[in-house]
Amino acid sequence: VHNSDKEHDWIHIFPNPNPGLFTLELKLQQKGNTFKIQMYDISGALVLQTHETLDGNQFQKDTDVSYLRRGVYFIRITGKDGVGVKQIIIN
């Protein structure tokens, strides 16, 4: 499956790689809707889940997952307009 960054260019995670502290920024078409943020480890285990409400069409959240082990993780955003996935690296 080809999963180009252009496909999910509405999801920005920085810095990446990071030490477990990063900012998640979303630029969405929808306004005033709720969405779900999920983070999975490389084995597919869910390590973080939050429900957020979009105020306007931009969302930004500082996230601290420094308690997690180093490695590759996937952030999955699920909202009314669809699903997006980005890979992050905790080092």
PDB file of N, CA and C in Angstrom:
ATOM      1  N   VAL A   1       0.856  -1.179   0.000  1.00  0.00           N
ATOM      2  CA  VAL A   1       0.000   0.000   0.000  1.00  0.00           C
ATOM      3  C   VAL A   1       0.896   1.234   0.000  1.00  0.00           C
ATOM      4  N   HIS A   2       0.669   2.106  -0.958  1.00  0.00           N
ATOM      5  CA  HIS A   2       1.462   3.331  -1.036  1.00  0.00           C
ATOM      6  C   HIS A   2       0.819   4.381  -0.147  1.00  0.00           C
ATOM      7  N   ASN A   3       1.589   4.903   0.796  1.00  0.00           N
ATOM      8  CA  ASN A   3       1.063   5.868   1.752  1.00  0.00           C
ATOM      9  C   ASN A   3       1.956   7.104   1.735  1.00  0.00           C
ATOM     10  N   SER A   4       1.739   7.974   0.780  1.00  0.00           N
ATOM     11  CA  SER A   4       2.588   9.156   0.629  1.00  0.00           C
ATOM     12  C   SER A   4       2.229  10.212   1.662  1.00  0.00           C
ATOM     13  N   ASP A   5       3.189  11.073   1.975  1.00  0.00           N
ATOM     14  CA  ASP A   5       2.936  12.155   2.915  1.00  0.00           C
ATOM     15  C   ASP A   5       1.915  13.142   2.371  1.00  0.00           C
ATOM     16  N   LYS A   6       1.834  13.292   1.054  1.00  0.00           N
ATOM     17  CA  LYS A   6       0.871  14.214   0.448  1.00  0.00           C
ATOM     18  C   LYS A   6      -0.562  13.828   0.827  1.00  0.00           C
ATOM     19  N   GLU A   7      -0.775  12.537   0.955  1.00  0.00           N
ATOM     20  CA  GLU A   7      -2.096  12.028   1.279  1.00  0.00           C
ATOM     21  C   GLU A   7      -2.586  12.560   2.626  1.00  0.00           C
ATOM     22  N   HIS A   8      -1.671  12.726   3.566  1.00  0.00           N
ATOM     23  CA  HIS A   8      -2.043  13.166   4.912  1.00  0.00           C
ATOM     24  C   HIS A   8      -1.319  14.464   5.252  1.00  0.00           C
ATOM     25  N   ASP A   9      -1.276  15.397   4.302  1.00  0.00           N
ATOM     26  CA  ASP A   9      -0.539  16.639   4.542  1.00  0.00           C
ATOM     27  C   ASP A   9      -1.289  17.585   5.471  1.00  0.00           C
ATOM     28  N   TRP A  10      -2.430  17.179   5.972  1.00  0.00           N
ATOM     29  CA  TRP A  10      -3.184  17.964   6.946  1.00  0.00           C
ATOM     30  C   TRP A  10      -2.769  17.629   8.377  1.00  0.00           C
ATOM     31  N   ILE A  11      -1.914  16.608   8.529  1.00  0.00           N
ATOM     32  CA  ILE A  11      -1.392  16.220   9.841  1.00  0.00           C
ATOM     33  C   ILE A  11       0.077  16.618   9.898  1.00  0.00           C
ATOM     34  N   HIS A  12       0.436  17.405  10.899  1.00  0.00           N
ATOM     35  CA  HIS A  12       1.832  17.796  11.080  1.00  0.00           C
ATOM     36  C   HIS A  12       2.260  17.415  12.488  1.00  0.00           C
ATOM     37  N   ILE A  13       3.403  16.725  12.583  1.00  0.00           N
ATOM     38  CA  ILE A  13       3.959  16.332  13.872  1.00  0.00           C
ATOM     39  C   ILE A  13       5.392  16.830  13.902  1.00  0.00           C
ATOM     40  N   PHE A  14       5.710  17.630  14.913  1.00  0.00           N
ATOM     41  CA  PHE A  14       7.074  18.147  14.989  1.00  0.00           C
ATOM     42  C   PHE A  14       7.475  18.317  16.449  1.00  0.00           C
ATOM     43  N   PRO A  15       8.763  18.165  16.779  1.00  0.00           N
ATOM     44  CA  PRO A  15       9.771  17.605  15.875  1.00  0.00           C
ATOM     45  C   PRO A  15       9.547  16.103  15.694  1.00  0.00           C
ATOM     46  N   ASN A  16      10.099  15.556  14.672  1.00  0.00           N
ATOM     47  CA  ASN A  16      10.014  14.124  14.392  1.00  0.00           C
ATOM     48  C   ASN A  16      11.282  13.713  13.664  1.00  0.00           C
ATOM     49  N   PRO A  17      12.137  12.896  14.268  1.00  0.00           N
ATOM     50  CA  PRO A  17      12.028  12.190  15.546  1.00  0.00           C
ATOM     51  C   PRO A  17      12.029  13.149  16.743  1.00  0.00           C
ATOM     52  N   ASN A  18      11.591  12.616  17.902  1.00  0.00           N
ATOM     53  CA  ASN A  18      11.525  13.419  19.119  1.00  0.00           C
ATOM     54  C   ASN A  18      11.770  12.526  20.331  1.00  0.00           C
ATOM     55  N   PRO A  19      12.013  13.155  21.500  1.00  0.00           N
ATOM     56  CA  PRO A  19      12.273  12.370  22.718  1.00  0.00           C
ATOM     57  C   PRO A  19      11.004  11.976  23.470  1.00  0.00           C
ATOM     58  N   GLY A  20       9.848  12.079  22.827  1.00  0.00           N
ATOM     59  CA  GLY A  20       8.584  11.765  23.488  1.00  0.00           C
ATOM     60  C   GLY A  20       7.766  13.014  23.757  1.00  0.00           C
ATOM     61  N   LEU A  21       8.290  14.166  23.354  1.00  0.00           N
ATOM     62  CA  LEU A  21       7.569  15.433  23.466  1.00  0.00           C
ATOM     63  C   LEU A  21       7.413  15.981  22.061  1.00  0.00           C
ATOM     64  N   PHE A  22       6.171  16.148  21.611  1.00  0.00           N
ATOM     65  CA  PHE A  22       5.960  16.647  20.255  1.00  0.00           C
ATOM     66  C   PHE A  22       4.671  17.451  20.184  1.00  0.00           C
ATOM     67  N   THR A  23       4.548  18.213  19.118  1.00  0.00           N
ATOM     68  CA  THR A  23       3.345  18.981  18.858  1.00  0.00           C
ATOM     69  C   THR A  23       2.610  18.348  17.689  1.00  0.00           C
ATOM     70  N   LEU A  24       1.336  18.142  17.873  1.00  0.00           N
ATOM     71  CA  LEU A  24       0.466  17.616  16.826  1.00  0.00           C
ATOM     72  C   LEU A  24      -0.363  18.784  16.320  1.00  0.00           C
ATOM     73  N   GLU A  25      -0.313  19.010  15.023  1.00  0.00           N
ATOM     74  CA  GLU A  25      -1.053  20.112  14.421  1.00  0.00           C
ATOM     75  C   GLU A  25      -1.894  19.561  13.276  1.00  0.00           C
ATOM     76  N   LEU A  26      -3.166  19.914  13.268  1.00  0.00           N
ATOM     77  CA  LEU A  26      -4.085  19.456  12.229  1.00  0.00           C
ATOM     78  C   LEU A  26      -4.696  20.654  11.532  1.00  0.00           C
ATOM     79  N   LYS A  27      -4.815  20.546  10.221  1.00  0.00           N
ATOM     80  CA  LYS A  27      -5.533  21.552   9.437  1.00  0.00           C
ATOM     81  C   LYS A  27      -6.629  20.805   8.697  1.00  0.00           C
ATOM     82  N   LEU A  28      -7.856  20.994   9.149  1.00  0.00           N
ATOM     83  CA  LEU A  28      -8.978  20.194   8.659  1.00  0.00           C
ATOM     84  C   LEU A  28     -10.000  21.034   7.920  1.00  0.00           C
ATOM     85  N   GLN A  29     -10.793  20.366   7.110  1.00  0.00           N
ATOM     86  CA  GLN A  29     -11.893  21.009   6.402  1.00  0.00           C
ATOM     87  C   GLN A  29     -13.071  21.243   7.344  1.00  0.00           C
ATOM     88  N   GLN A  30     -13.260  20.304   8.246  1.00  0.00           N
ATOM     89  CA  GLN A  30     -14.424  20.373   9.134  1.00  0.00           C
ATOM     90  C   GLN A  30     -14.216  21.427  10.211  1.00  0.00           C
ATOM     91  N   LYS A  31     -15.312  21.941  10.746  1.00  0.00           N
ATOM     92  CA  LYS A  31     -15.256  22.921  11.828  1.00  0.00           C
ATOM     93  C   LYS A  31     -16.182  22.489  12.946  1.00  0.00           C
ATOM     94  N   GLY A  32     -15.716  22.651  14.180  1.00  0.00           N
ATOM     95  CA  GLY A  32     -16.553  22.399  15.344  1.00  0.00           C
ATOM     96  C   GLY A  32     -16.972  20.958  15.528  1.00  0.00           C
ATOM     97  N   ASN A  33     -16.189  20.028  15.017  1.00  0.00           N
ATOM     98  CA  ASN A  33     -16.511  18.619  15.170  1.00  0.00           C
ATOM     99  C   ASN A  33     -15.525  17.949  16.115  1.00  0.00           C
ATOM    100  N   THR A  34     -15.892  16.769  16.549  1.00  0.00           N
ATOM    101  CA  THR A  34     -14.996  16.007  17.403  1.00  0.00           C
ATOM    102  C   THR A  34     -14.215  15.008  16.561  1.00  0.00           C
ATOM    103  N   PHE A  35     -13.066  14.636  17.064  1.00  0.00           N
ATOM    104  CA  PHE A  35     -12.261  13.618  16.404  1.00  0.00           C
ATOM    105  C   PHE A  35     -11.462  12.869  17.450  1.00  0.00           C
ATOM    106  N   LYS A  36     -10.894  11.765  17.028  1.00  0.00           N
ATOM    107  CA  LYS A  36     -10.178  10.884  17.936  1.00  0.00           C
ATOM    108  C   LYS A  36      -8.716  10.827  17.525  1.00  0.00           C
ATOM    109  N   ILE A  37      -7.828  10.900  18.516  1.00  0.00           N
ATOM    110  CA  ILE A  37      -6.394  10.726  18.292  1.00  0.00           C
ATOM    111  C   ILE A  37      -5.998   9.415  18.958  1.00  0.00           C
ATOM    112  N   GLN A  38      -5.390   8.537  18.184  1.00  0.00           N
ATOM    113  CA  GLN A  38      -4.909   7.270  18.729  1.00  0.00           C
ATOM    114  C   GLN A  38      -3.445   7.113  18.358  1.00  0.00           C
ATOM    115  N   MET A  39      -2.688   6.519  19.262  1.00  0.00           N
ATOM    116  CA  MET A  39      -1.277   6.269  19.001  1.00  0.00           C
ATOM    117  C   MET A  39      -1.020   4.797  19.259  1.00  0.00           C
ATOM    118  N   TYR A  40      -0.369   4.165  18.276  1.00  0.00           N
ATOM    119  CA  TYR A  40      -0.086   2.734  18.339  1.00  0.00           C
ATOM    120  C   TYR A  40       1.407   2.493  18.281  1.00  0.00           C
ATOM    121  N   ASP A  41       1.859   1.439  18.953  1.00  0.00           N
ATOM    122  CA  ASP A  41       3.257   1.057  18.798  1.00  0.00           C
ATOM    123  C   ASP A  41       3.391   0.159  17.569  1.00  0.00           C
ATOM    124  N   ILE A  42       4.615  -0.249  17.290  1.00  0.00           N
ATOM    125  CA  ILE A  42       4.905  -0.995  16.054  1.00  0.00           C
ATOM    126  C   ILE A  42       4.181  -2.347  16.014  1.00  0.00           C
ATOM    127  N   SER A  43       3.820  -2.886  17.182  1.00  0.00           N
ATOM    128  CA  SER A  43       3.109  -4.176  17.211  1.00  0.00           C
ATOM    129  C   SER A  43       1.603  -3.998  17.046  1.00  0.00           C
ATOM    130  N   GLY A  44       1.153  -2.727  17.011  1.00  0.00           N
ATOM    131  CA  GLY A  44      -0.278  -2.465  16.850  1.00  0.00           C
ATOM    132  C   GLY A  44      -1.013  -2.233  18.147  1.00  0.00           C
ATOM    133  N   ALA A  45      -0.289  -2.236  19.272  1.00  0.00           N
ATOM    134  CA  ALA A  45      -0.931  -2.004  20.567  1.00  0.00           C
ATOM    135  C   ALA A  45      -1.254  -0.517  20.728  1.00  0.00           C
ATOM    136  N   LEU A  46      -2.461  -0.224  21.196  1.00  0.00           N
ATOM    137  CA  LEU A  46      -2.878   1.147  21.447  1.00  0.00           C
ATOM    138  C   LEU A  46      -2.189   1.646  22.714  1.00  0.00           C
ATOM    139  N   VAL A  47      -1.443   2.762  22.604  1.00  0.00           N
ATOM    140  CA  VAL A  47      -0.718   3.290  23.760  1.00  0.00           C
ATOM    141  C   VAL A  47      -1.272   4.631  24.233  1.00  0.00           C
ATOM    142  N   LEU A  48      -2.103   5.271  23.418  1.00  0.00           N
ATOM    143  CA  LEU A  48      -2.684   6.569  23.781  1.00  0.00           C
ATOM    144  C   LEU A  48      -3.960   6.767  22.983  1.00  0.00           C
ATOM    145  N   GLN A  49      -5.002   7.285  23.647  1.00  0.00           N
ATOM    146  CA  GLN A  49      -6.218   7.634  22.925  1.00  0.00           C
ATOM    147  C   GLN A  49      -6.863   8.838  23.592  1.00  0.00           C
ATOM    148  N   THR A  50      -7.198   9.847  22.800  1.00  0.00           N
ATOM    149  CA  THR A  50      -7.911  11.003  23.318  1.00  0.00           C
ATOM    150  C   THR A  50      -9.012  11.383  22.330  1.00  0.00           C
ATOM    151  N   HIS A  51     -10.021  12.033  22.854  1.00  0.00           N
ATOM    152  CA  HIS A  51     -11.098  12.592  22.035  1.00  0.00           C
ATOM    153  C   HIS A  51     -10.972  14.104  22.141  1.00  0.00           C
ATOM    154  N   GLU A  52     -10.970  14.784  21.023  1.00  0.00           N
ATOM    155  CA  GLU A  52     -10.766  16.226  20.990  1.00  0.00           C
ATOM    156  C   GLU A  52     -11.905  16.886  20.224  1.00  0.00           C
ATOM    157  N   THR A  53     -12.094  18.166  20.464  1.00  0.00           N
ATOM    158  CA  THR A  53     -13.076  18.949  19.725  1.00  0.00           C
ATOM    159  C   THR A  53     -12.348  20.017  18.939  1.00  0.00           C
ATOM    160  N   LEU A  54     -12.714  20.142  17.692  1.00  0.00           N
ATOM    161  CA  LEU A  54     -12.091  21.115  16.805  1.00  0.00           C
ATOM    162  C   LEU A  54     -12.804  22.450  16.952  1.00  0.00           C
ATOM    163  N   ASP A  55     -12.036  23.484  17.244  1.00  0.00           N
ATOM    164  CA  ASP A  55     -12.580  24.834  17.340  1.00  0.00           C
ATOM    165  C   ASP A  55     -12.024  25.601  16.148  1.00  0.00           C
ATOM    166  N   GLY A  56     -12.855  25.881  15.163  1.00  0.00           N
ATOM    167  CA  GLY A  56     -12.336  26.411  13.902  1.00  0.00           C
ATOM    168  C   GLY A  56     -11.882  25.247  13.046  1.00  0.00           C
ATOM    169  N   ASN A  57     -10.897  25.437  12.177  1.00  0.00           N
ATOM    170  CA  ASN A  57     -10.446  24.315  11.352  1.00  0.00           C
ATOM    171  C   ASN A  57      -8.977  23.987  11.573  1.00  0.00           C
ATOM    172  N   GLN A  58      -8.399  24.521  12.670  1.00  0.00           N
ATOM    173  CA  GLN A  58      -7.034  24.159  13.038  1.00  0.00           C
ATOM    174  C   GLN A  58      -7.026  23.648  14.468  1.00  0.00           C
ATOM    175  N   PHE A  59      -6.136  22.710  14.727  1.00  0.00           N
ATOM    176  CA  PHE A  59      -6.012  22.120  16.048  1.00  0.00           C
ATOM    177  C   PHE A  59      -4.540  21.949  16.338  1.00  0.00           C
ATOM    178  N   GLN A  60      -4.138  22.279  17.565  1.00  0.00           N
ATOM    179  CA  GLN A  60      -2.745  22.075  17.949  1.00  0.00           C
ATOM    180  C   GLN A  60      -2.702  21.566  19.378  1.00  0.00           C
ATOM    181  N   LYS A  61      -1.875  20.547  19.607  1.00  0.00           N
ATOM    182  CA  LYS A  61      -1.773  19.967  20.939  1.00  0.00           C
ATOM    183  C   LYS A  61      -0.343  19.539  21.197  1.00  0.00           C
ATOM    184  N   ASP A  62       0.192  19.977  22.343  1.00  0.00           N
ATOM    185  CA  ASP A  62       1.502  19.491  22.783  1.00  0.00           C
ATOM    186  C   ASP A  62       1.276  18.173  23.499  1.00  0.00           C
ATOM    187  N   THR A  63       2.039  17.179  23.123  1.00  0.00           N
ATOM    188  CA  THR A  63       1.829  15.832  23.641  1.00  0.00           C
ATOM    189  C   THR A  63       3.099  15.336  24.313  1.00  0.00           C
ATOM    190  N   ASP A  64       2.940  14.748  25.487  1.00  0.00           N
ATOM    191  CA  ASP A  64       4.067  14.195  26.234  1.00  0.00           C
ATOM    192  C   ASP A  64       3.860  12.695  26.374  1.00  0.00           C
ATOM    193  N   VAL A  65       4.635  11.935  25.628  1.00  0.00           N
ATOM    194  CA  VAL A  65       4.616  10.473  25.747  1.00  0.00           C
ATOM    195  C   VAL A  65       6.032   9.983  26.062  1.00  0.00           C
ATOM    196  N   SER A  66       6.756  10.793  26.838  1.00  0.00           N
ATOM    197  CA  SER A  66       8.148  10.473  27.158  1.00  0.00           C
ATOM    198  C   SER A  66       8.265   9.207  28.019  1.00  0.00           C
ATOM    199  N   TYR A  67       7.130   8.738  28.554  1.00  0.00           N
ATOM    200  CA  TYR A  67       7.111   7.488  29.325  1.00  0.00           C
ATOM    201  C   TYR A  67       7.167   6.255  28.422  1.00  0.00           C
ATOM    202  N   LEU A  68       6.951   6.449  27.122  1.00  0.00           N
ATOM    203  CA  LEU A  68       6.982   5.316  26.190  1.00  0.00           C
ATOM    204  C   LEU A  68       8.424   4.948  25.828  1.00  0.00           C
ATOM    205  N   ARG A  69       8.607   3.695  25.424  1.00  0.00           N
ATOM    206  CA  ARG A  69       9.927   3.252  24.995  1.00  0.00           C
ATOM    207  C   ARG A  69      10.285   3.865  23.653  1.00  0.00           C
ATOM    208  N   ARG A  70      11.574   3.943  23.380  1.00  0.00           N
ATOM    209  CA  ARG A  70      12.040   4.421  22.081  1.00  0.00           C
ATOM    210  C   ARG A  70      11.516   3.502  20.991  1.00  0.00           C
ATOM    211  N   GLY A  71      11.269   4.073  19.819  1.00  0.00           N
ATOM    212  CA  GLY A  71      10.824   3.243  18.712  1.00  0.00           C
ATOM    213  C   GLY A  71       9.905   3.982  17.766  1.00  0.00           C
ATOM    214  N   VAL A  72       9.316   3.205  16.872  1.00  0.00           N
ATOM    215  CA  VAL A  72       8.416   3.740  15.854  1.00  0.00           C
ATOM    216  C   VAL A  72       6.980   3.610  16.348  1.00  0.00           C
ATOM    217  N   TYR A  73       6.210   4.681  16.177  1.00  0.00           N
ATOM    218  CA  TYR A  73       4.808   4.710  16.572  1.00  0.00           C
ATOM    219  C   TYR A  73       3.989   5.284  15.427  1.00  0.00           C
ATOM    220  N   PHE A  74       2.696   5.044  15.481  1.00  0.00           N
ATOM    221  CA  PHE A  74       1.794   5.571  14.470  1.00  0.00           C
ATOM    222  C   PHE A  74       0.699   6.373  15.155  1.00  0.00           C
ATOM    223  N   ILE A  75       0.470   7.586  14.647  1.00  0.00           N
ATOM    224  CA  ILE A  75      -0.601   8.438  15.134  1.00  0.00           C
ATOM    225  C   ILE A  75      -1.739   8.325  14.127  1.00  0.00           C
ATOM    226  N   ARG A  76      -2.920   7.977  14.620  1.00  0.00           N
ATOM    227  CA  ARG A  76      -4.093   7.829  13.753  1.00  0.00           C
ATOM    228  C   ARG A  76      -5.133   8.856  14.184  1.00  0.00           C
ATOM    229  N   ILE A  77      -5.561   9.665  13.237  1.00  0.00           N
ATOM    230  CA  ILE A  77      -6.577  10.678  13.479  1.00  0.00           C
ATOM    231  C   ILE A  77      -7.855  10.223  12.772  1.00  0.00           C
ATOM    232  N   THR A  78      -8.951  10.121  13.511  1.00  0.00           N
ATOM    233  CA  THR A  78     -10.227   9.703  12.935  1.00  0.00           C
ATOM    234  C   THR A  78     -11.256  10.799  13.188  1.00  0.00           C
ATOM    235  N   GLY A  79     -11.809  11.322  12.108  1.00  0.00           N
ATOM    236  CA  GLY A  79     -12.822  12.363  12.221  1.00  0.00           C
ATOM    237  C   GLY A  79     -13.923  12.153  11.206  1.00  0.00           C
ATOM    238  N   LYS A  80     -14.828  13.099  11.167  1.00  0.00           N
ATOM    239  CA  LYS A  80     -15.975  12.999  10.265  1.00  0.00           C
ATOM    240  C   LYS A  80     -15.537  12.915   8.805  1.00  0.00           C
ATOM    241  N   ASP A  81     -14.454  13.611   8.468  1.00  0.00           N
ATOM    242  CA  ASP A  81     -13.995  13.665   7.078  1.00  0.00           C
ATOM    243  C   ASP A  81     -13.046  12.539   6.687  1.00  0.00           C
ATOM    244  N   GLY A  82     -12.775  11.619   7.606  1.00  0.00           N
ATOM    245  CA  GLY A  82     -11.906  10.507   7.234  1.00  0.00           C
ATOM    246  C   GLY A  82     -10.861  10.208   8.283  1.00  0.00           C
ATOM    247  N   VAL A  83      -9.854   9.452   7.844  1.00  0.00           N
ATOM    248  CA  VAL A  83      -8.799   8.946   8.725  1.00  0.00           C
ATOM    249  C   VAL A  83      -7.451   9.304   8.130  1.00  0.00           C
ATOM    250  N   GLY A  84      -6.510   9.650   8.995  1.00  0.00           N
ATOM    251  CA  GLY A  84      -5.143   9.903   8.562  1.00  0.00           C
ATOM    252  C   GLY A  84      -4.190   9.244   9.518  1.00  0.00           C
ATOM    253  N   VAL A  85      -3.065   8.780   8.997  1.00  0.00           N
ATOM    254  CA  VAL A  85      -2.056   8.113   9.825  1.00  0.00           C
ATOM    255  C   VAL A  85      -0.693   8.700   9.522  1.00  0.00           C
ATOM    256  N   LYS A  86       0.073   9.002  10.567  1.00  0.00           N
ATOM    257  CA  LYS A  86       1.451   9.467  10.411  1.00  0.00           C
ATOM    258  C   LYS A  86       2.342   8.648  11.314  1.00  0.00           C
ATOM    259  N   GLN A  87       3.548   8.393  10.852  1.00  0.00           N
ATOM    260  CA  GLN A  87       4.530   7.666  11.645  1.00  0.00           C
ATOM    261  C   GLN A  87       5.387   8.666  12.411  1.00  0.00           C
ATOM    262  N   ILE A  88       5.683   8.348  13.663  1.00  0.00           N
ATOM    263  CA  ILE A  88       6.636   9.157  14.413  1.00  0.00           C
ATOM    264  C   ILE A  88       7.669   8.245  15.033  1.00  0.00           C
ATOM    265  N   ILE A  89       8.809   8.835  15.354  1.00  0.00           N
ATOM    266  CA  ILE A  89       9.901   8.090  15.965  1.00  0.00           C
ATOM    267  C   ILE A  89      10.244   8.753  17.293  1.00  0.00           C
ATOM    268  N   ILE A  90      10.229   7.946  18.347  1.00  0.00           N
ATOM    269  CA  ILE A  90      10.663   8.427  19.656  1.00  0.00           C
ATOM    270  C   ILE A  90      12.070   7.908  19.881  1.00  0.00           C
ATOM    271  N   ASN A  91      12.979   8.843  20.091  1.00  0.00           N
ATOM    272  CA  ASN A  91      14.369   8.443  20.303  1.00  0.00           C
ATOM    273  C   ASN A  91      14.875   8.954  21.632  1.00  0.00           C
TER     274      ASN A  91
END
